[in-house]
XYZ file of C-alpha atoms in Angstrom:
692
model
C 0.000 0.000 0.000
C 2.862 2.341 0.713
C 4.005 1.832 -2.866
C 0.585 2.624 -4.178
C 0.263 5.799 -2.083
C 3.645 6.923 -3.267
C 2.576 6.310 -6.824
C -0.652 8.292 -6.254
C 1.326 11.189 -4.862
C 3.512 11.152 -7.915
C 0.451 11.114 -10.116
C -1.014 14.096 -8.190
C 2.151 16.004 -8.965
C 1.588 15.338 -12.625
C -1.683 17.334 -12.700
C -1.336 20.395 -14.839
C -3.340 23.516 -15.443
C -5.419 23.586 -18.534
C -6.126 26.790 -20.270
C -9.457 26.801 -22.025
C -10.526 29.742 -24.085
C -14.164 30.402 -24.985
C -14.742 32.900 -27.672
C -17.829 35.139 -27.027
C -19.118 38.095 -28.952
C -22.330 40.039 -28.260
C -24.685 40.059 -31.142
C -27.806 38.653 -32.503
C -28.928 35.185 -31.648
C -27.905 34.134 -35.122
C -24.442 35.444 -34.588
C -24.345 33.719 -31.240
C -25.311 30.449 -32.874
C -22.594 30.877 -35.417
C -20.179 31.592 -32.717
C -21.291 28.499 -30.918
C -20.518 26.510 -34.017
C -17.075 27.944 -34.158
C -14.135 26.097 -32.775
C -13.742 25.983 -29.055
C -10.120 26.136 -28.272
C -9.210 23.606 -25.679
C -5.990 23.594 -23.907
C -5.256 20.008 -23.071
C -2.727 18.808 -20.644
C -1.218 15.398 -21.453
C 1.023 13.538 -19.039
C 3.459 11.534 -21.113
C 6.865 9.847 -20.872
C 9.988 11.845 -21.108
C 11.012 9.989 -24.238
C 7.680 10.363 -26.067
C 6.937 14.103 -26.237
C 5.928 13.756 -29.861
C 2.634 12.281 -28.706
C 1.568 15.658 -27.320
C 2.364 17.274 -30.646
C 0.128 14.764 -32.354
C -2.739 15.661 -29.981
C -2.374 19.357 -30.699
C -2.306 18.617 -34.409
C -5.555 16.685 -34.020
C -7.143 19.688 -32.261
C -6.019 21.963 -35.047
C -7.513 19.636 -37.663
C -10.868 19.565 -35.802
C -10.985 22.566 -33.507
C -14.717 22.562 -32.972
C -15.952 20.895 -29.894
C -19.545 21.250 -31.082
C -21.353 18.795 -33.299
C -23.583 15.785 -33.326
C -22.978 12.510 -31.574
C -21.414 10.961 -34.656
C -18.790 13.632 -34.710
C -18.169 13.119 -31.061
C -17.804 9.437 -31.642
C -15.482 10.102 -34.528
C -13.461 12.334 -32.344
C -13.100 9.518 -29.890
C -12.035 7.169 -32.704
C -9.389 9.558 -33.815
C -7.844 9.284 -30.457
C -7.424 5.557 -30.966
C -5.830 6.015 -34.379
C -3.386 8.540 -33.005
C -2.121 6.032 -30.465
C 1.615 5.681 -31.081
C 2.585 2.051 -31.667
C 5.620 0.650 -30.026
C 7.913 -1.940 -31.584
C 8.627 -5.082 -29.615
C 11.236 -4.398 -27.072
C 10.888 -0.584 -27.241
C 11.415 1.307 -24.028
C 9.191 4.229 -25.156
C 6.163 4.940 -23.040
C 2.744 4.490 -24.646
C 0.036 7.203 -24.738
C -3.544 6.946 -25.855
C -5.401 10.165 -26.752
C -9.141 10.384 -26.367
C -10.866 13.298 -28.101
C -13.377 15.554 -26.391
C -17.104 15.907 -27.186
C -19.221 19.081 -26.741
C -22.941 19.305 -25.941
C -25.489 22.022 -25.319
C -26.045 23.425 -21.868
C -29.422 21.819 -21.711
C -27.886 18.372 -21.595
C -27.660 16.867 -18.178
C -24.347 15.268 -19.020
C -22.331 14.171 -21.954
C -20.109 11.185 -22.212
C -17.228 10.146 -24.439
C -15.547 6.751 -24.624
C -12.169 5.736 -25.887
C -13.787 2.776 -27.621
C -11.335 0.171 -26.557
C -8.194 2.208 -27.029
C -5.742 3.413 -24.535
C -4.044 0.412 -23.027
C -2.744 1.457 -19.669
C -4.233 4.971 -19.863
C -5.607 6.513 -16.639
C -8.754 8.671 -16.280
C -8.158 12.407 -15.782
C -10.335 15.523 -15.245
C -13.609 15.862 -13.413
C -15.054 13.722 -10.760
C -16.898 11.187 -12.883
C -14.129 8.779 -13.860
C -15.452 5.602 -15.399
C -13.380 2.470 -16.104
C -13.449 1.084 -19.628
C -11.871 -2.212 -20.619
C -10.173 -2.644 -23.914
C -7.062 -1.851 -25.902
C -3.924 -3.925 -26.564
C -0.282 -3.580 -25.972
C 2.262 -3.131 -28.703
C 2.249 -6.831 -29.321
C -1.481 -7.240 -29.524
C -1.987 -8.592 -25.972
C -5.110 -7.375 -24.228
C -4.536 -5.127 -21.235
C -6.922 -3.233 -19.040
C -7.193 0.463 -19.562
C -9.447 3.170 -18.230
C -11.213 5.812 -20.166
C -12.350 8.943 -18.215
C -15.026 11.489 -18.784
C -15.609 14.819 -16.987
C -18.903 15.829 -15.450
C -21.103 18.512 -16.928
C -20.089 20.782 -14.090
C -16.341 20.659 -13.520
C -14.858 21.228 -10.150
C -14.388 24.621 -8.791
C -10.761 24.549 -9.568
C -11.451 23.708 -13.144
C -14.541 25.973 -13.756
C -14.849 29.447 -15.033
C -15.839 32.045 -12.416
C -19.414 33.291 -12.362
C -18.133 36.768 -12.714
C -16.476 35.950 -15.946
C -19.539 34.318 -17.384
C -22.005 36.943 -16.114
C -19.897 39.899 -16.876
C -19.388 39.025 -20.474
C -23.045 38.248 -20.985
C -22.068 35.207 -23.120
C -24.032 32.136 -23.942
C -23.042 29.345 -21.630
C -21.888 25.932 -22.786
C -20.544 22.858 -21.130
C -17.316 21.287 -22.324
C -16.366 17.705 -21.501
C -12.761 16.722 -21.782
C -11.206 13.241 -21.681
C -7.484 12.875 -21.183
C -5.172 9.897 -21.562
C -2.232 9.828 -19.234
C 0.646 7.361 -19.458
C 1.324 6.201 -15.961
C 4.843 5.247 -16.881
C 5.833 8.883 -17.324
C 7.651 10.606 -14.568
C 7.647 14.096 -16.069
C 4.795 16.534 -16.544
C 3.948 18.860 -19.344
C 1.332 21.591 -19.805
C 0.090 22.409 -23.292
C -1.917 25.559 -23.982
C -3.355 26.696 -27.261
C -5.304 29.836 -28.031
C -7.353 30.090 -31.190
C -7.529 33.671 -32.269
C -8.799 33.505 -35.785
C -11.767 35.680 -34.711
C -12.599 38.248 -32.092
C -12.326 36.463 -28.872
C -11.963 36.667 -25.167
C -9.517 34.466 -23.367
C -10.342 32.798 -20.092
C -7.718 30.852 -18.197
C -8.846 27.771 -16.353
C -6.801 25.498 -14.122
C -7.702 21.976 -12.956
C -5.931 18.942 -11.531
C -5.550 15.517 -13.097
C -5.563 12.557 -10.765
C -3.745 9.473 -12.084
C -4.940 6.308 -10.452
C -2.291 3.632 -9.933
C -2.622 0.234 -11.728
C -0.091 -2.677 -11.786
C 1.616 -3.313 -15.135
C 2.346 -6.954 -16.114
C 5.973 -7.863 -16.714
C 7.172 -7.990 -20.292
C 9.591 -10.314 -22.150
C 11.289 -8.519 -25.000
C 12.120 -11.735 -26.893
C 12.556 -15.479 -26.490
C 15.755 -16.913 -25.118
C 18.001 -19.021 -27.345
C 20.695 -21.448 -26.173
C 22.851 -24.147 -27.748
C 24.186 -27.271 -26.077
C 25.786 -30.563 -27.144
C 24.010 -33.894 -27.427
C 24.054 -36.068 -24.278
C 24.796 -33.026 -22.119
C 22.664 -30.898 -19.792
C 22.124 -27.195 -19.298
C 21.197 -25.263 -16.147
C 19.315 -21.975 -16.414
C 19.697 -19.406 -13.638
C 17.155 -16.734 -12.757
C 19.444 -14.172 -14.356
C 19.515 -16.095 -17.632
C 15.766 -16.735 -17.702
C 15.035 -13.048 -16.967
C 17.620 -11.679 -19.401
C 15.011 -10.103 -21.688
C 12.296 -9.568 -19.026
C 11.323 -6.159 -17.597
C 8.641 -4.579 -15.431
C 7.460 -0.971 -15.809
C 6.731 -0.723 -12.129
C 10.168 -2.007 -11.257
C 8.767 -5.026 -9.470
C 11.090 -7.879 -8.688
C 10.580 -10.652 -11.254
C 10.751 -14.401 -10.717
C 11.031 -17.128 -13.411
C 9.327 -20.424 -12.653
C 7.555 -23.456 -14.111
C 10.071 -24.332 -16.839
C 8.401 -26.888 -19.095
C 9.545 -28.923 -22.096
C 7.748 -31.359 -24.375
C 9.141 -34.702 -25.410
C 12.822 -35.592 -25.764
C 13.983 -33.925 -22.516
C 13.344 -33.625 -18.800
C 13.436 -30.547 -16.519
C 14.619 -30.581 -12.923
C 13.944 -27.685 -10.553
C 17.025 -27.417 -8.373
C 15.471 -25.565 -5.431
C 17.760 -22.569 -5.754
C 15.829 -20.917 -8.549
C 17.760 -22.718 -11.250
C 16.416 -25.314 -13.655
C 18.394 -28.106 -15.304
C 17.286 -29.417 -18.707
C 18.516 -32.878 -19.706
C 17.730 -33.954 -23.311
C 17.047 -37.632 -23.899
C 20.069 -39.831 -24.569
C 21.406 -39.416 -28.107
C 18.785 -36.793 -28.941
C 19.763 -33.858 -31.105
C 17.612 -31.163 -32.655
C 15.397 -28.346 -31.412
C 13.653 -28.251 -28.023
C 10.919 -25.719 -27.248
C 10.801 -24.751 -23.585
C 8.309 -22.459 -21.854
C 8.463 -20.757 -18.480
C 6.524 -18.204 -16.460
C 7.651 -14.730 -15.402
C 5.861 -13.161 -12.445
C 6.071 -9.739 -10.772
C 4.167 -10.969 -7.738
C 0.786 -10.015 -9.118
C 0.674 -10.923 -12.757
C 2.318 -13.735 -14.682
C 3.295 -13.965 -18.361
C 4.711 -16.840 -20.372
C 8.009 -16.772 -22.232
C 9.971 -19.344 -24.227
C 13.404 -20.761 -24.740
C 14.646 -22.099 -28.086
C 17.173 -24.770 -27.121
C 19.280 -26.266 -29.912
C 20.894 -29.624 -29.109
C 23.880 -30.029 -31.396
C 24.612 -33.581 -32.551
C 27.849 -35.155 -31.420
C 29.218 -38.379 -32.818
C 28.662 -41.513 -30.734
C 31.528 -43.962 -30.945
C 30.709 -47.346 -32.526
C 30.321 -50.390 -30.284
C 32.106 -53.420 -31.757
C 31.976 -56.959 -30.412
C 35.007 -59.085 -29.574
C 35.269 -62.014 -31.957
C 36.156 -65.668 -31.454
C 37.338 -68.009 -34.204
C 38.520 -71.614 -34.110
C 40.845 -73.439 -36.461
C 42.534 -76.826 -36.391
C 46.258 -77.192 -36.071
C 48.035 -76.751 -39.402
C 44.847 -75.253 -40.870
C 44.266 -71.807 -42.337
C 41.749 -69.276 -40.998
C 40.093 -66.827 -43.396
C 37.791 -64.140 -42.000
C 36.251 -60.992 -43.468
C 35.402 -57.429 -42.508
C 31.771 -58.552 -42.431
C 32.681 -61.227 -39.850
C 34.359 -58.605 -37.669
C 31.418 -56.170 -37.972
C 28.843 -58.776 -36.971
C 27.121 -57.469 -33.839
C 28.784 -54.047 -34.062
C 26.381 -51.138 -33.554
C 26.343 -47.370 -33.974
C 23.595 -45.287 -32.380
C 23.526 -42.856 -35.330
C 23.395 -45.678 -37.853
C 26.740 -44.620 -39.354
C 28.366 -46.920 -41.861
C 31.002 -48.922 -39.982
C 34.291 -50.058 -41.444
C 37.217 -52.122 -40.228
C 40.279 -49.919 -40.155
C 42.800 -52.702 -39.662
C 43.629 -56.011 -37.996
C 46.864 -56.219 -36.025
C 48.886 -59.128 -34.699
C 52.317 -58.840 -33.102
C 52.699 -62.440 -31.970
C 54.940 -65.123 -33.401
C 52.657 -68.178 -33.528
C 51.668 -67.700 -37.143
C 51.369 -65.270 -40.005
C 48.425 -62.852 -40.401
C 47.926 -61.553 -43.938
C 45.665 -58.689 -45.027
C 44.535 -59.852 -48.441
C 43.581 -56.321 -49.462
C 40.031 -57.236 -50.462
C 38.331 -57.112 -47.090
C 39.527 -60.594 -46.106
C 42.308 -61.762 -43.801
C 44.221 -65.036 -43.617
C 45.906 -66.442 -40.556
C 48.212 -69.424 -40.945
C 49.453 -70.828 -37.626
C 52.979 -72.148 -37.470
C 53.309 -75.782 -38.421
C 52.076 -78.092 -35.659
C 51.208 -75.123 -33.389
C 48.114 -75.320 -31.212
C 46.814 -72.879 -28.583
C 45.260 -69.397 -28.383
C 46.233 -66.436 -30.529
C 44.948 -62.892 -29.969
C 44.508 -60.183 -32.608
C 43.266 -56.615 -32.368
C 41.028 -54.783 -34.805
C 39.647 -51.244 -35.108
C 36.094 -50.290 -36.063
C 35.411 -46.771 -37.355
C 32.172 -44.886 -37.947
C 33.982 -42.290 -40.056
C 34.707 -40.064 -37.061
C 35.691 -42.206 -34.103
C 37.564 -45.491 -33.965
C 37.124 -48.172 -31.291
C 39.314 -51.232 -30.810
C 38.147 -54.788 -30.173
C 39.795 -58.216 -29.812
C 39.859 -61.434 -31.795
C 40.538 -64.713 -30.000
C 41.664 -67.512 -32.314
C 41.730 -70.995 -30.837
C 44.064 -73.353 -32.706
C 42.972 -76.857 -31.715
C 45.431 -79.749 -31.607
C 45.081 -82.566 -34.186
C 46.989 -85.789 -34.804
C 49.396 -85.011 -37.639
C 49.175 -87.182 -40.697
C 52.309 -88.502 -42.350
C 53.809 -86.423 -45.112
C 55.774 -87.483 -48.140
C 58.019 -85.669 -50.542
C 58.157 -86.073 -54.288
C 59.192 -89.429 -55.660
C 60.384 -90.074 -59.207
C 61.565 -93.226 -60.953
C 62.492 -94.125 -64.525
C 62.914 -97.267 -66.603
C 63.420 -98.049 -70.263
C 60.631 -98.981 -72.572
C 59.624 -102.607 -72.418
C 61.285 -102.926 -69.030
C 59.828 -103.214 -65.484
C 60.596 -101.791 -62.030
C 60.314 -103.222 -58.510
C 59.620 -100.634 -55.740
C 60.316 -101.641 -52.143
C 58.802 -100.186 -48.924
C 62.042 -98.355 -48.316
C 61.906 -96.745 -51.742
C 58.260 -95.723 -51.420
C 58.806 -94.239 -47.911
C 62.158 -92.623 -48.628
C 60.593 -89.115 -48.572
C 57.903 -89.799 -45.931
C 57.921 -88.572 -42.332
C 55.614 -88.320 -39.313
C 55.734 -85.527 -36.700
C 54.933 -87.972 -33.927
C 57.518 -90.502 -35.212
C 54.930 -93.210 -35.929
C 55.926 -96.240 -37.999
C 54.834 -95.786 -41.600
C 53.618 -98.308 -44.154
C 53.078 -97.929 -47.892
C 50.091 -99.765 -49.342
C 47.506 -99.784 -52.095
C 49.846 -98.830 -54.930
C 48.055 -98.148 -58.200
C 48.948 -96.709 -61.578
C 46.938 -94.419 -63.818
C 47.190 -96.743 -66.829
C 49.594 -98.127 -69.430
C 51.068 -100.554 -66.918
C 50.254 -103.401 -64.601
C 51.071 -103.643 -60.869
C 51.933 -106.754 -58.935
C 52.146 -106.687 -55.124
C 54.901 -108.956 -53.903
C 55.008 -110.934 -50.661
C 57.730 -108.713 -49.200
C 55.579 -105.561 -49.476
C 57.218 -104.400 -52.669
C 55.369 -103.619 -55.904
C 56.434 -104.514 -59.459
C 55.322 -102.174 -62.213
C 55.441 -103.393 -65.801
C 54.595 -100.823 -68.469
C 52.717 -101.994 -71.515
C 54.776 -103.321 -74.410
C 56.368 -100.573 -76.466
C 54.884 -97.880 -74.143
C 56.979 -94.898 -73.302
C 56.019 -91.766 -71.389
C 54.930 -90.893 -67.823
C 52.973 -93.156 -65.516
C 51.321 -91.708 -62.388
C 51.770 -93.843 -59.309
C 49.544 -93.399 -56.232
C 49.849 -95.136 -52.912
C 48.792 -94.697 -49.278
C 51.042 -94.011 -46.324
C 49.685 -95.058 -42.920
C 50.947 -94.086 -39.464
C 48.551 -96.446 -37.676
C 45.896 -93.737 -37.196
C 45.881 -91.502 -40.198
C 46.323 -92.258 -43.850
C 47.662 -89.851 -46.408
C 47.917 -90.406 -50.116
C 51.295 -90.063 -51.745
C 52.331 -90.090 -55.360
C 55.306 -90.824 -57.546
C 56.192 -90.299 -61.170
C 57.438 -93.202 -63.270
C 59.081 -92.179 -66.516
C 59.327 -94.873 -69.186
C 62.139 -93.821 -71.468
C 61.483 -94.474 -75.132
C 63.635 -97.215 -76.719
C 63.750 -97.578 -80.524
C 61.855 -100.610 -81.694
C 63.421 -102.555 -84.557
C 61.538 -102.735 -87.804
C 59.877 -106.055 -88.446
C 60.309 -107.123 -92.092
C 58.757 -110.178 -93.668
C 60.746 -112.888 -95.490
C 59.841 -112.780 -99.147
C 59.236 -115.587 -101.653
C 59.464 -115.408 -105.412
C 59.335 -118.043 -108.175
C 60.662 -118.127 -111.710
C 60.614 -120.804 -114.381
C 63.739 -122.539 -115.381
C 65.652 -120.513 -117.891
C 63.436 -117.532 -116.922
C 64.416 -114.140 -115.345
C 63.166 -112.818 -111.943
C 62.749 -109.050 -111.393
C 61.685 -107.723 -107.919
C 61.653 -104.263 -106.173
C 62.240 -102.606 -102.747
C 58.473 -102.307 -102.385
C 58.185 -106.049 -102.949
C 60.682 -106.628 -100.194
C 58.941 -104.164 -97.721
C 55.589 -105.776 -98.195
C 54.404 -106.740 -94.720
C 57.240 -104.958 -92.904
C 56.226 -102.921 -89.754
C 57.714 -100.459 -87.250
C 56.058 -99.794 -83.852
C 57.090 -96.171 -83.895
C 55.913 -95.774 -87.470
C 59.414 -95.044 -88.713
C 59.995 -94.894 -92.454
C 61.524 -98.165 -93.584
C 64.053 -98.617 -96.380
C 65.932 -101.546 -98.061
C 69.567 -101.265 -97.250
C 70.657 -104.034 -99.733
C 70.005 -107.514 -101.318
C 72.777 -110.102 -101.191
C 73.324 -113.432 -102.971
C 76.456 -115.535 -102.665
C 75.249 -118.678 -104.511
C 76.192 -119.986 -108.019
C 72.798 -120.951 -109.439
C 72.312 -117.757 -111.255
C 73.203 -114.087 -111.376
C 71.580 -111.375 -109.126
C 71.861 -107.826 -110.395
C 71.012 -104.566 -108.418
C 69.682 -102.345 -111.153
C 70.262 -99.200 -109.037
C 66.684 -97.948 -109.285
C 65.137 -99.963 -106.506
C 64.796 -103.058 -108.686
C 66.755 -106.297 -108.755
C 67.142 -109.018 -111.511
C 67.946 -112.658 -110.956
C 68.759 -114.929 -113.919
C 69.091 -118.623 -112.976
C 71.648 -120.661 -114.760
C 70.452 -122.233 -118.041
C 68.234 -125.173 -117.482
C 68.642 -124.719 -113.673
C 65.690 -125.342 -111.496
C 65.445 -125.502 -107.748
C 65.572 -123.006 -104.761
C 67.808 -120.007 -104.516
C 68.149 -117.908 -101.263
C 68.957 -114.214 -101.031
C 69.325 -111.936 -98.011
C 68.117 -108.315 -97.618
C 68.264 -105.615 -94.853
C 65.391 -103.319 -93.697
C 66.205 -100.070 -91.775
C 63.963 -97.676 -89.694
C 66.663 -95.033 -89.768
C 68.152 -96.241 -86.495
C 68.288 -99.945 -86.584
C 68.558 -102.477 -89.434
C 66.990 -105.913 -89.472
C 67.803 -108.681 -92.011
C 65.320 -110.897 -93.785
C 65.400 -113.658 -96.434
C 64.228 -114.069 -100.021
C 63.424 -117.559 -101.246
C 63.425 -117.849 -105.072
C 61.941 -121.013 -106.457
C 63.207 -121.823 -110.001
C 60.623 -124.223 -111.328
C 61.641 -126.957 -113.722
C 60.541 -126.561 -117.384
C 60.582 -129.400 -120.057
C 63.178 -128.226 -122.625
C 62.313 -128.441 -126.315
C 64.710 -130.392 -128.533
C 67.228 -128.468 -130.513
C 68.781 -129.263 -133.896
C 71.788 -128.092 -135.805
C 72.075 -127.360 -139.519
C 71.573 -130.279 -141.937
C 72.630 -130.401 -145.624
C 72.246 -133.115 -148.265
C 72.942 -133.437 -151.985
C 71.904 -135.750 -154.898
C 72.215 -135.772 -158.633
C 69.551 -134.489 -161.023
C 66.766 -136.918 -161.649
C 67.916 -138.929 -158.658
C 66.194 -139.359 -155.144
C 67.324 -139.413 -151.476
C 66.104 -141.421 -148.474
C 66.551 -139.634 -145.121
C 66.305 -141.880 -142.090
C 65.437 -140.866 -138.486
C 69.035 -141.002 -137.523
C 69.992 -138.698 -140.400
C 67.299 -136.170 -139.560
C 68.204 -136.250 -135.810
C 71.929 -136.295 -136.319
C 72.188 -132.654 -135.211
C 69.278 -132.769 -132.739
C 69.545 -132.979 -128.953
C 67.367 -132.757 -125.812
C 68.511 -131.399 -122.451
C 66.498 -133.869 -120.560
C 67.779 -136.690 -122.857
C 64.313 -137.427 -124.075
C 63.928 -139.694 -127.121
C 63.526 -137.612 -130.205
C 61.446 -138.265 -133.256
C 61.529 -136.519 -136.624
C 58.229 -136.192 -138.368
C 56.265 -134.097 -140.781
C 58.996 -133.632 -143.287
C 58.116 -131.339 -146.160
C 59.863 -129.539 -149.030
C 59.387 -126.090 -150.421
C 58.737 -127.304 -153.920
C 60.414 -128.933 -157.005
C 60.297 -132.290 -155.291
C 57.987 -134.848 -153.734
C 58.260 -136.511 -150.320
C 57.213 -139.988 -149.325
C 57.166 -141.025 -145.606
C 58.312 -144.603 -145.367
C 57.137 -147.155 -142.810
C 60.403 -147.153 -140.975
C 60.136 -143.457 -140.281
C 62.380 -142.417 -143.059
C 61.418 -139.955 -145.769
C 62.228 -140.251 -149.562
C 62.641 -137.032 -151.435
C 62.475 -137.170 -155.257
C 63.274 -133.890 -157.055
C 61.304 -133.127 -160.180
C 62.560 -134.519 -163.440
C 65.423 -132.571 -164.888
C 65.419 -130.268 -161.752
C 68.579 -129.217 -160.317
C 69.177 -126.599 -157.592
C 68.431 -126.208 -153.849
C 65.402 -127.638 -152.121
C 64.470 -126.482 -148.554
C 63.490 -129.334 -146.290
C 61.491 -128.717 -143.027
C 60.538 -131.259 -140.354
C 59.545 -131.430 -136.694
C 61.597 -132.862 -133.849
C 59.662 -133.975 -130.827
C 60.816 -135.150 -127.400
C 57.420 -136.394 -126.526
C 56.364 -133.170 -124.842
C 57.728 -130.422 -126.903
C 58.095 -130.129 -130.680
C 60.603 -127.954 -132.375
C 60.873 -127.318 -136.152
C 64.131 -128.158 -137.841
C 65.350 -127.596 -141.371
C 67.830 -129.007 -143.874
C 69.171 -128.024 -147.259
C 69.002 -130.449 -150.226
C 71.194 -129.622 -153.176
């Protein structure tokens, strides 16, 4: 209450004198009416803020534009509306005081009273002048928020301090009129100002009038110039103090302000700390905008304000999983980036990558294959645990995890090195246990046995009683033969192999003995092709005749030098003759035989020249002996002469004893040709004789 009284006292000090001038001139009633219609000059006192003196100028300008206080009710209402339009608007956050001007309305003296209303304007304005102050709700602040304001009207008869003296009115013998004035006073102002205006455009009389303005105190709500804005990081918290929350808050009356009731929607919680501070904790991993509201109170009235809280995203590190792999002793482990990222998570859903796998131990070799895969090869015969490290990145942060590789123990199988053997074509080889196991070993030192030997083909295998194996390649085969066999250590079996090379050996050509036949006293001709008929070579070599030989005496063999040969048996020889000949494949030569059969032929008789002579007109008798005297037969066959004939100039008579009588013609002399046949019983040959 003390504050209110103090405020009232201050408001009393703000009352100013108002000079009102009524212009009166004696004359006819018509002139008086005209004068009544003339402008009444009203001196209006406006209490306003020290920083807003322009508002008073605007009021005076309005009075100049419409100086007449007289008129109908519509004009009076319009005058009141003008006051609302003249209300200076304040931008948000402005410190300027606000003033609302309400125009005055005039009425005749016969009216009991006249009233004027601000019509909803004048937020925060206080009633001034007269004793009839009436409250009127309405108006808005600079931001459009409804506030309570009061509009005031003066009574028809102002107070004594504000009325003209009777002497002035009576002495001037003027028509009386009642003037009602409504003033708007800004309670925020601490200064006072008196405005007087005298209209002297016509003959006038000036009357000074002084009255007081009483400003009634009313609490002003606090104001927030603008929302608060803060920024924080994801997964953090922020504490607001009273000073921070009230940074943009103010109160015209200077009341102490308190911020309270901080609220937030989803994605955060608010904790009141008991010391006037409030802590806001966004939800885990939340980022984005949070809208907070809070109340500001001056102890009487409360307004709402807001905080725009921006939660900046921060990267959350990925969460990989440790990995476990198992591999057998002497095995190889292959794993991928995808294997390592199985179970790995990232709260933001970032793409995760494996940045590297590391191993600094000595129990094996870890290889990055460069294609997102990794190979670990434990040392030979090693078993136990091996640990690797690997890094997972979300593009911003990298987190390490472990890999546990368990190398399990296994019984080692025997091993064998390369084995190679060779033999010549058409040979065989015998492989003992010692030979087959010469390159075999066993880590545990177990006794080894070779068994189940087989070949891929082109050979046969015989298992011998002493554990050895005999391999016999196929006839004339040469080349490689694959040998496979098992090696046993009593528990495990491993397959071993060996290479058997069969060296090629030249195979001799295989000629055929040849047989020819020729008749006695005939001639045999044969060729190289005749001799190679039927000859073969396993390798397909080209075969040639290297020569034909004959060392006998039953005929003559001649090499004609053109691949042909001639054999002429001795005259009248018959029987078998043997030659030799050689066939070559270019490497080796093989001999063969030629059997020539000279078949016996019955020889025809042969006869030498015969000549006889007789005298003219004589005759001659030729016996068998005479005719055959020059004849012979190789076989010694008995010969017979027959069929004797002459060429002419004679006649022939065959006698019973086989002789022939030739009688030349009478008186003929000269040569007569005699022909006859000689036969050996099989063959007949013609013989001749001359008869002179």
